[in-house]
């Protein structure tokens, strides 16, 4: 079964991508989070508000030449962390 939910930034999240690096203001702590290259790539897709998890996994595999299993494991862990921190939410397409 395919997950058709779209990933989007959380309602209270303020973010920017500056010179390829995602900067996210954590509303809970007022701390500025700086994402690494892969995290910034993923955040850019989330910010477009039109991609499913599967879309993002495919983009990561293509951009970083990583195998599907590793890409999916790493993406799942990263998205879980973002969700736990209320940085992302999902909407039904």
Short mmCIF file of N, CA and C in Angstrom, two decimals:
data_model
loop_
_atom_site.label_atom_id
_atom_site.label_comp_id
_atom_site.label_asym_id
_atom_site.label_seq_id
_atom_site.Cartn_x
_atom_site.Cartn_y
_atom_site.Cartn_z
N UNK A 1 0.84 -1.19 0.00
CA UNK A 1 0.00 0.00 0.00
C UNK A 1 0.88 1.25 0.00
N UNK A 2 0.59 2.17 -0.87
CA UNK A 2 1.36 3.40 -1.00
C UNK A 2 0.80 4.47 -0.07
N UNK A 3 1.70 5.17 0.60
CA UNK A 3 1.31 6.26 1.48
C UNK A 3 1.22 7.52 0.63
N UNK A 4 0.01 8.04 0.45
CA UNK A 4 -0.18 9.20 -0.42
C UNK A 4 -0.20 10.52 0.34
N UNK A 5 0.14 10.47 1.63
CA UNK A 5 0.15 11.71 2.41
C UNK A 5 1.32 12.60 1.97
N UNK A 6 1.07 13.89 1.97
CA UNK A 6 2.06 14.89 1.60
C UNK A 6 2.73 15.40 2.87
N UNK A 7 4.05 15.52 2.84
CA UNK A 7 4.78 16.09 3.97
C UNK A 7 4.83 17.60 3.81
N UNK A 8 4.55 18.31 4.90
CA UNK A 8 4.63 19.77 4.89
C UNK A 8 5.26 20.25 6.20
N UNK A 9 5.81 21.46 6.19
CA UNK A 9 6.34 22.01 7.44
C UNK A 9 5.22 22.19 8.46
N UNK A 10 5.56 22.05 9.73
CA UNK A 10 4.59 22.29 10.79
C UNK A 10 4.07 23.72 10.75
N UNK A 11 2.88 23.93 11.30
CA UNK A 11 2.24 25.25 11.24
C UNK A 11 3.06 26.36 11.87
N UNK A 12 3.78 26.06 12.93
CA UNK A 12 4.51 27.10 13.66
C UNK A 12 5.98 27.20 13.24
N UNK A 13 6.36 26.49 12.21
CA UNK A 13 7.77 26.45 11.80
C UNK A 13 8.11 27.61 10.87
N UNK A 14 9.22 28.26 11.17
CA UNK A 14 9.78 29.27 10.27
C UNK A 14 11.09 28.70 9.75
N UNK A 15 11.26 28.74 8.44
CA UNK A 15 12.50 28.17 7.88
C UNK A 15 12.90 28.94 6.63
N UNK A 16 14.17 28.80 6.30
CA UNK A 16 14.75 29.37 5.09
C UNK A 16 15.82 28.41 4.61
N UNK A 17 16.07 28.47 3.32
CA UNK A 17 17.21 27.75 2.76
C UNK A 17 18.16 28.82 2.25
N UNK A 18 19.34 28.86 2.86
CA UNK A 18 20.35 29.87 2.53
C UNK A 18 21.58 29.15 1.98
N UNK A 19 21.91 29.45 0.73
CA UNK A 19 23.05 28.83 0.07
C UNK A 19 23.03 27.31 0.21
N UNK A 20 21.85 26.73 0.03
CA UNK A 20 21.70 25.28 0.06
C UNK A 20 21.55 24.67 1.43
N UNK A 21 21.63 25.48 2.50
CA UNK A 21 21.50 24.94 3.85
C UNK A 21 20.18 25.37 4.46
N UNK A 22 19.43 24.39 4.95
CA UNK A 22 18.15 24.67 5.59
C UNK A 22 18.39 25.15 7.02
N UNK A 23 17.72 26.24 7.35
CA UNK A 23 17.75 26.81 8.70
C UNK A 23 16.31 26.78 9.20
N UNK A 24 16.09 26.13 10.33
CA UNK A 24 14.75 25.97 10.87
C UNK A 24 14.73 26.53 12.28
N UNK A 25 13.78 27.42 12.54
CA UNK A 25 13.62 27.97 13.88
C UNK A 25 12.71 27.06 14.67
N UNK A 26 13.22 26.50 15.74
CA UNK A 26 12.45 25.62 16.62
C UNK A 26 11.59 26.49 17.52
N UNK A 27 10.26 26.48 17.33
CA UNK A 27 9.40 27.35 18.12
C UNK A 27 9.36 26.98 19.60
N UNK A 28 9.71 25.76 19.93
CA UNK A 28 9.69 25.33 21.32
C UNK A 28 10.85 25.88 22.13
N UNK A 29 11.97 26.12 21.46
CA UNK A 29 13.17 26.56 22.18
C UNK A 29 13.76 27.85 21.64
N UNK A 30 13.22 28.35 20.54
CA UNK A 30 13.77 29.50 19.84
C UNK A 30 15.19 29.25 19.35
N UNK A 31 15.56 27.97 19.22
CA UNK A 31 16.88 27.61 18.72
C UNK A 31 16.82 27.47 17.20
N UNK A 32 17.90 27.87 16.55
CA UNK A 32 18.00 27.75 15.11
C UNK A 32 18.68 26.42 14.78
N UNK A 33 17.98 25.56 14.06
CA UNK A 33 18.52 24.27 13.65
C UNK A 33 19.11 24.41 12.26
N UNK A 34 20.33 23.93 12.07
CA UNK A 34 20.99 23.94 10.77
C UNK A 34 21.09 22.49 10.30
N UNK A 35 20.53 22.22 9.14
CA UNK A 35 20.55 20.86 8.62
C UNK A 35 21.76 20.66 7.71
N UNK A 36 22.23 19.42 7.68
CA UNK A 36 23.35 19.09 6.80
C UNK A 36 22.86 19.03 5.35
N UNK A 37 23.72 18.65 4.45
CA UNK A 37 23.41 18.65 3.02
C UNK A 37 22.20 17.78 2.69
N UNK A 38 22.18 16.57 3.21
CA UNK A 38 21.07 15.67 2.91
C UNK A 38 19.79 16.17 3.58
N UNK A 39 19.90 16.57 4.85
CA UNK A 39 18.74 17.10 5.55
C UNK A 39 18.17 18.33 4.86
N UNK A 40 19.04 19.19 4.37
CA UNK A 40 18.61 20.39 3.65
C UNK A 40 17.92 20.03 2.34
N UNK A 41 18.44 19.02 1.65
CA UNK A 41 17.82 18.55 0.42
C UNK A 41 16.41 18.05 0.70
N UNK A 42 16.27 17.27 1.76
CA UNK A 42 14.95 16.74 2.15
C UNK A 42 14.03 17.88 2.56
N UNK A 43 14.54 18.82 3.37
CA UNK A 43 13.71 19.93 3.82
C UNK A 43 13.21 20.77 2.65
N UNK A 44 14.05 20.94 1.64
CA UNK A 44 13.63 21.70 0.45
C UNK A 44 12.42 21.03 -0.19
N UNK A 45 12.40 19.70 -0.25
CA UNK A 45 11.26 18.97 -0.82
C UNK A 45 10.04 19.13 0.07
N UNK A 46 10.23 19.03 1.38
CA UNK A 46 9.10 19.20 2.31
C UNK A 46 8.51 20.60 2.16
N UNK A 47 9.36 21.59 2.01
CA UNK A 47 8.91 22.98 1.90
C UNK A 47 8.09 23.23 0.63
N UNK A 48 8.27 22.40 -0.37
CA UNK A 48 7.49 22.54 -1.61
C UNK A 48 6.03 22.12 -1.40
N UNK A 49 5.76 21.40 -0.32
CA UNK A 49 4.41 21.03 0.09
C UNK A 49 3.65 20.20 -0.95
N UNK A 50 4.36 19.36 -1.69
CA UNK A 50 3.68 18.54 -2.71
C UNK A 50 4.28 17.14 -2.85
N UNK A 51 5.14 16.73 -1.92
CA UNK A 51 5.84 15.46 -2.06
C UNK A 51 5.43 14.47 -0.97
N UNK A 52 5.29 13.22 -1.39
CA UNK A 52 5.07 12.13 -0.44
C UNK A 52 6.43 11.63 0.05
N UNK A 53 6.39 10.79 1.04
CA UNK A 53 7.62 10.17 1.55
C UNK A 53 8.33 9.41 0.43
N UNK A 54 7.55 8.70 -0.37
CA UNK A 54 8.14 7.92 -1.46
C UNK A 54 8.80 8.84 -2.50
N UNK A 55 8.16 9.97 -2.81
CA UNK A 55 8.76 10.94 -3.73
C UNK A 55 10.13 11.39 -3.23
N UNK A 56 10.16 11.71 -1.94
CA UNK A 56 11.40 12.22 -1.34
C UNK A 56 12.47 11.13 -1.33
N UNK A 57 12.09 9.91 -1.01
CA UNK A 57 13.06 8.80 -1.00
C UNK A 57 13.68 8.62 -2.39
N UNK A 58 12.85 8.67 -3.42
CA UNK A 58 13.36 8.53 -4.79
C UNK A 58 14.31 9.68 -5.14
N UNK A 59 13.97 10.89 -4.72
CA UNK A 59 14.83 12.04 -5.00
C UNK A 59 16.17 11.90 -4.29
N UNK A 60 16.14 11.41 -3.04
CA UNK A 60 17.38 11.22 -2.28
C UNK A 60 18.25 10.17 -2.96
N UNK A 61 17.64 9.06 -3.40
CA UNK A 61 18.41 8.01 -4.08
C UNK A 61 19.07 8.55 -5.34
N UNK A 62 18.34 9.34 -6.09
CA UNK A 62 18.88 9.89 -7.34
C UNK A 62 19.98 10.92 -7.07
N UNK A 63 19.76 11.79 -6.12
CA UNK A 63 20.70 12.88 -5.86
C UNK A 63 21.98 12.41 -5.20
N UNK A 64 21.87 11.44 -4.27
CA UNK A 64 23.03 11.04 -3.48
C UNK A 64 23.54 9.65 -3.79
N UNK A 65 22.99 9.00 -4.83
CA UNK A 65 23.45 7.69 -5.28
C UNK A 65 23.53 6.70 -4.12
N UNK A 66 22.41 6.55 -3.44
CA UNK A 66 22.33 5.63 -2.30
C UNK A 66 21.29 4.55 -2.62
N UNK A 67 21.52 3.37 -2.09
CA UNK A 67 20.61 2.26 -2.32
C UNK A 67 19.26 2.50 -1.64
N UNK A 68 18.22 1.90 -2.19
CA UNK A 68 16.85 2.11 -1.70
C UNK A 68 16.70 1.75 -0.23
N UNK A 69 17.24 0.62 0.19
CA UNK A 69 17.07 0.20 1.58
C UNK A 69 17.67 1.22 2.55
N UNK A 70 18.89 1.66 2.26
CA UNK A 70 19.55 2.63 3.14
C UNK A 70 18.84 3.98 3.11
N UNK A 71 18.45 4.41 1.92
CA UNK A 71 17.74 5.69 1.79
C UNK A 71 16.45 5.67 2.59
N UNK A 72 15.70 4.58 2.49
CA UNK A 72 14.43 4.48 3.21
C UNK A 72 14.61 4.42 4.72
N UNK A 73 15.64 3.70 5.17
CA UNK A 73 15.91 3.64 6.61
C UNK A 73 16.31 5.00 7.16
N UNK A 74 17.24 5.66 6.48
CA UNK A 74 17.71 6.97 6.93
C UNK A 74 16.59 8.01 6.86
N UNK A 75 15.81 7.98 5.78
CA UNK A 75 14.72 8.94 5.63
C UNK A 75 13.67 8.72 6.72
N UNK A 76 13.33 7.49 6.99
CA UNK A 76 12.34 7.20 8.04
C UNK A 76 12.79 7.75 9.39
N UNK A 77 14.06 7.54 9.72
CA UNK A 77 14.59 8.05 10.99
C UNK A 77 14.58 9.57 11.03
N UNK A 78 14.97 10.20 9.94
CA UNK A 78 15.02 11.66 9.88
C UNK A 78 13.61 12.25 9.98
N UNK A 79 12.66 11.67 9.23
CA UNK A 79 11.29 12.17 9.27
C UNK A 79 10.67 11.96 10.64
N UNK A 80 11.00 10.86 11.30
CA UNK A 80 10.48 10.62 12.65
C UNK A 80 10.99 11.68 13.61
N UNK A 81 12.27 12.04 13.49
CA UNK A 81 12.85 13.09 14.34
C UNK A 81 12.16 14.42 14.07
N UNK A 82 11.95 14.75 12.80
CA UNK A 82 11.25 15.99 12.47
C UNK A 82 9.83 15.99 13.02
N UNK A 83 9.14 14.87 12.91
CA UNK A 83 7.78 14.76 13.43
C UNK A 83 7.76 14.87 14.95
N UNK A 84 8.71 14.21 15.61
CA UNK A 84 8.79 14.27 17.07
C UNK A 84 9.00 15.69 17.56
N UNK A 85 9.74 16.48 16.78
CA UNK A 85 10.03 17.88 17.14
C UNK A 85 8.95 18.84 16.63
N UNK A 86 7.87 18.29 16.05
CA UNK A 86 6.77 19.08 15.47
C UNK A 86 7.23 19.99 14.33
N UNK A 87 8.26 19.57 13.61
CA UNK A 87 8.75 20.34 12.47
C UNK A 87 7.96 20.03 11.20
N UNK A 88 7.34 18.85 11.15
CA UNK A 88 6.58 18.47 9.96
C UNK A 88 5.23 17.89 10.39
N UNK A 89 4.36 17.86 9.41
CA UNK A 89 3.08 17.18 9.56
C UNK A 89 2.75 16.56 8.20
N UNK A 90 1.71 15.78 8.17
CA UNK A 90 1.29 15.14 6.94
C UNK A 90 -0.13 15.58 6.61
N UNK A 91 -0.40 15.74 5.32
CA UNK A 91 -1.75 16.03 4.86
C UNK A 91 -2.10 15.01 3.79
N UNK A 92 -3.38 14.72 3.67
CA UNK A 92 -3.84 13.77 2.66
C UNK A 92 -4.00 14.49 1.34
N UNK A 93 -3.42 13.90 0.32
CA UNK A 93 -3.49 14.49 -1.02
C UNK A 93 -4.90 14.33 -1.58
#
